[in-house]
mmCIF file of C-alpha atoms and ligand atoms in Angstrom:
data_model
loop_
_atom_site.group_PDB
_atom_site.id
_atom_site.type_symbol
_atom_site.label_atom_id
_atom_site.label_comp_id
_atom_site.label_asym_id
_atom_site.label_seq_id
_atom_site.Cartn_x
_atom_site.Cartn_y
_atom_site.Cartn_z
ATOM 1 C CA UNK A 1 0.284 -0.431 -18.908
ATOM 2 C CA UNK A 2 0.591 -1.171 -14.483
ATOM 3 C CA UNK A 3 3.648 0.922 -12.676
ATOM 4 C CA UNK A 4 5.488 -1.289 -12.000
ATOM 5 C CA UNK A 5 6.284 -4.761 -14.320
ATOM 6 C CA UNK A 6 4.177 -7.669 -14.559
ATOM 7 C CA UNK A 7 6.633 -10.119 -14.670
ATOM 8 C CA UNK A 8 7.523 -8.733 -10.601
ATOM 9 C CA UNK A 9 6.315 -11.962 -8.756
ATOM 10 C CA UNK A 10 2.387 -11.600 -7.026
ATOM 11 C CA UNK A 11 1.928 -10.843 -3.293
ATOM 12 C CA UNK A 12 2.199 -14.322 -1.321
ATOM 13 C CA UNK A 13 0.092 -13.331 1.939
ATOM 14 C CA UNK A 14 0.705 -15.063 5.063
ATOM 15 C CA UNK A 15 -2.308 -16.099 7.321
ATOM 16 C CA UNK A 16 -2.299 -12.687 8.699
ATOM 17 C CA UNK A 17 -2.403 -10.500 5.657
ATOM 18 C CA UNK A 18 -4.602 -12.768 3.485
ATOM 19 C CA UNK A 19 -7.426 -10.616 4.315
ATOM 20 C CA UNK A 20 -5.415 -6.911 3.462
ATOM 21 C CA UNK A 21 -5.296 -9.069 0.098
ATOM 22 C CA UNK A 22 -8.355 -10.149 -0.382
ATOM 23 C CA UNK A 23 -9.808 -7.299 -0.062
ATOM 24 C CA UNK A 24 -8.268 -5.569 -2.375
ATOM 25 C CA UNK A 25 -8.919 -8.165 -4.162
ATOM 26 C CA UNK A 26 -12.238 -6.333 -4.470
ATOM 27 C CA UNK A 27 -9.813 -3.416 -5.167
ATOM 28 C CA UNK A 28 -10.986 -2.824 -0.935
ATOM 29 C CA UNK A 29 -8.379 -0.951 1.046
ATOM 30 C CA UNK A 30 -8.535 -2.063 4.244
ATOM 31 C CA UNK A 31 -6.266 -2.093 7.808
ATOM 32 C CA UNK A 32 -6.900 -3.987 10.846
ATOM 33 C CA UNK A 33 -8.516 -2.780 13.671
ATOM 34 C CA UNK A 34 -7.975 -4.103 16.888
ATOM 35 C CA UNK A 35 -11.829 -5.141 18.306
ATOM 36 C CA UNK A 36 -10.718 -3.908 21.837
ATOM 37 C CA UNK A 37 -9.313 -0.167 21.647
ATOM 38 C CA UNK A 38 -9.242 1.074 17.845
ATOM 39 C CA UNK A 39 -6.041 1.173 16.812
ATOM 40 C CA UNK A 40 -5.125 0.113 12.960
ATOM 41 C CA UNK A 41 -1.896 -1.383 12.241
ATOM 42 C CA UNK A 42 -0.388 -2.712 9.637
ATOM 43 C CA UNK A 43 1.348 -4.860 7.647
ATOM 44 C CA UNK A 44 -1.482 -7.153 9.912
ATOM 45 C CA UNK A 45 -0.334 -8.867 12.848
ATOM 46 C CA UNK A 46 -1.863 -11.224 15.845
ATOM 47 C CA UNK A 47 -1.847 -8.735 19.080
ATOM 48 C CA UNK A 48 -1.978 -5.712 18.646
ATOM 49 C CA UNK A 49 1.033 -3.390 19.813
ATOM 50 C CA UNK A 50 -0.912 -0.547 21.490
ATOM 51 C CA UNK A 51 -2.917 -2.944 24.566
ATOM 52 C CA UNK A 52 -1.976 -6.808 23.246
ATOM 53 C CA UNK A 53 -5.932 -7.633 22.533
ATOM 54 C CA UNK A 54 -6.000 -10.570 18.976
ATOM 55 C CA UNK A 55 -9.273 -9.738 18.517
ATOM 56 C CA UNK A 56 -9.455 -7.468 14.756
ATOM 57 C CA UNK A 57 -11.221 -6.664 12.748
ATOM 58 C CA UNK A 58 -11.070 -4.554 8.885
ATOM 59 C CA UNK A 59 -12.752 -1.426 7.933
ATOM 60 C CA UNK A 60 -12.340 0.914 4.841
ATOM 61 C CA UNK A 61 -9.362 3.044 3.988
ATOM 62 C CA UNK A 62 -9.953 6.604 3.438
ATOM 63 C CA UNK A 63 -9.939 7.290 -0.453
ATOM 64 C CA UNK A 64 -6.522 9.780 0.556
ATOM 65 C CA UNK A 65 -3.917 9.988 2.199
ATOM 66 C CA UNK A 66 -0.289 11.574 2.119
ATOM 67 C CA UNK A 67 3.015 10.922 0.984
ATOM 68 C CA UNK A 68 4.649 9.989 4.808
ATOM 69 C CA UNK A 69 8.163 9.415 2.930
ATOM 70 C CA UNK A 70 9.518 8.336 -1.152
ATOM 71 C CA UNK A 71 12.718 7.349 -2.481
ATOM 72 C CA UNK A 72 13.483 7.601 -5.937
ATOM 73 C CA UNK A 73 14.842 3.875 -7.218
ATOM 74 C CA UNK A 74 17.694 4.466 -9.771
ATOM 75 C CA UNK A 75 19.391 1.488 -9.425
ATOM 76 C CA UNK A 76 17.278 -2.533 -10.576
ATOM 77 C CA UNK A 77 16.826 -4.829 -8.311
ATOM 78 C CA UNK A 78 15.241 -7.042 -9.845
ATOM 79 C CA UNK A 79 15.642 -7.771 -13.853
ATOM 80 C CA UNK A 80 12.283 -6.813 -14.108
ATOM 81 C CA UNK A 81 12.120 -3.553 -12.963
ATOM 82 C CA UNK A 82 15.280 -1.338 -15.749
ATOM 83 C CA UNK A 83 12.529 -0.565 -18.414
ATOM 84 C CA UNK A 84 10.686 1.091 -15.137
ATOM 85 C CA UNK A 85 13.349 3.224 -13.750
ATOM 86 C CA UNK A 86 13.756 5.420 -12.284
ATOM 87 C CA UNK A 87 10.466 4.624 -10.665
ATOM 88 C CA UNK A 88 9.235 5.617 -6.664
ATOM 89 C CA UNK A 89 8.470 3.644 -3.330
ATOM 90 C CA UNK A 90 6.824 6.696 -1.366
ATOM 91 C CA UNK A 91 5.486 5.923 2.382
ATOM 92 C CA UNK A 92 1.212 6.941 2.239
ATOM 93 C CA UNK A 93 0.046 7.421 5.676
ATOM 94 C CA UNK A 94 -4.199 7.852 6.813
ATOM 95 C CA UNK A 95 -4.579 9.847 9.353
ATOM 96 C CA UNK A 96 -7.614 9.214 9.969
ATOM 97 C CA UNK A 97 -6.621 5.940 11.283
ATOM 98 C CA UNK A 98 -4.314 6.626 13.124
ATOM 99 C CA UNK A 99 -1.054 7.580 10.734
ATOM 100 C CA UNK A 100 -1.151 4.079 9.806
ATOM 101 C CA UNK A 101 0.723 3.794 6.599
ATOM 102 C CA UNK A 102 1.364 1.135 3.292
ATOM 103 C CA UNK A 103 3.800 1.122 1.320
ATOM 104 C CA UNK A 104 3.253 1.566 -2.798
ATOM 105 C CA UNK A 105 3.788 4.486 -5.643
ATOM 106 C CA UNK A 106 2.143 7.400 -7.104
ATOM 107 C CA UNK A 107 1.918 6.123 -10.595
ATOM 108 C CA UNK A 108 1.704 9.682 -11.804
ATOM 109 C CA UNK A 109 4.748 11.179 -10.058
ATOM 110 C CA UNK A 110 7.645 12.269 -11.692
ATOM 111 C CA UNK A 111 11.262 11.940 -9.861
ATOM 112 C CA UNK A 112 10.784 15.614 -9.500
ATOM 113 C CA UNK A 113 7.474 16.004 -8.287
ATOM 114 C CA UNK A 114 7.430 13.701 -4.942
ATOM 115 C CA UNK A 115 7.269 16.241 -2.225
ATOM 116 C CA UNK A 116 6.617 14.891 1.362
ATOM 117 C CA UNK A 117 3.352 15.960 2.702
ATOM 118 C CA UNK A 118 1.898 15.167 -0.610
ATOM 119 C CA UNK A 119 -1.842 14.009 -1.235
ATOM 120 C CA UNK A 120 -2.186 11.787 -3.202
ATOM 121 C CA UNK A 121 -5.341 9.559 -3.570
ATOM 122 C CA UNK A 122 -6.033 5.705 -3.874
ATOM 123 C CA UNK A 123 -6.457 3.966 -7.307
ATOM 124 C CA UNK A 124 -5.777 0.609 -8.150
ATOM 125 C CA UNK A 125 -3.676 -1.603 -10.677
ATOM 126 C CA UNK A 126 -4.659 -4.862 -11.652
ATOM 127 C CA UNK A 127 -1.018 -6.799 -11.565
ATOM 128 C CA UNK A 128 -2.162 -9.904 -12.628
ATOM 129 C CA UNK A 129 -5.532 -11.630 -13.225
ATOM 130 C CA UNK A 130 -7.696 -11.003 -9.972
ATOM 131 C CA UNK A 131 -4.759 -9.337 -7.880
ATOM 132 C CA UNK A 132 -5.142 -5.730 -7.864
ATOM 133 C CA UNK A 133 -2.846 -2.969 -6.086
ATOM 134 C CA UNK A 134 -3.553 -0.224 -4.331
ATOM 135 C CA UNK A 135 -1.304 2.028 -6.129
ATOM 136 C CA UNK A 136 -2.007 6.687 -6.336
ATOM 137 C CA UNK A 137 -2.365 8.972 -8.468
ATOM 138 C CA UNK A 138 -1.800 13.191 -6.900
ATOM 139 C CA UNK A 139 -4.550 14.516 -6.451
HETATM 140 ZN ZN1 ZN B 1 -5.610 -2.549 21.271
#
């Protein structure tokens, strides 16, 4: 069973975000990387925040990241999440990719298990048919 209920809305990507989600559908976690200065960024944007270049490519994320920060949700923000309370929302950072960060969940960590700096490993969950979400387990 997925960490979050499948009744939650699926991603609805913008033009800039579409390659990210197309790669997720292939269970590839990728981040936008500036083709001129190499800076990684997320969420995807049309312009590099470092050098203002509009040229970009997509680079694979490593399997391991670390929890930059997190919260544990005790109050439902959507009717569908009531059965899974409390759940965590983690911001996972990838130090090798200039610290680019992804909002996700650590699916095998209870509320008291979460720690800033905790090493986590990428796993994939199928949200609905063909829609894969990058999630994490404790390393
Ligand atoms: Zn750049």
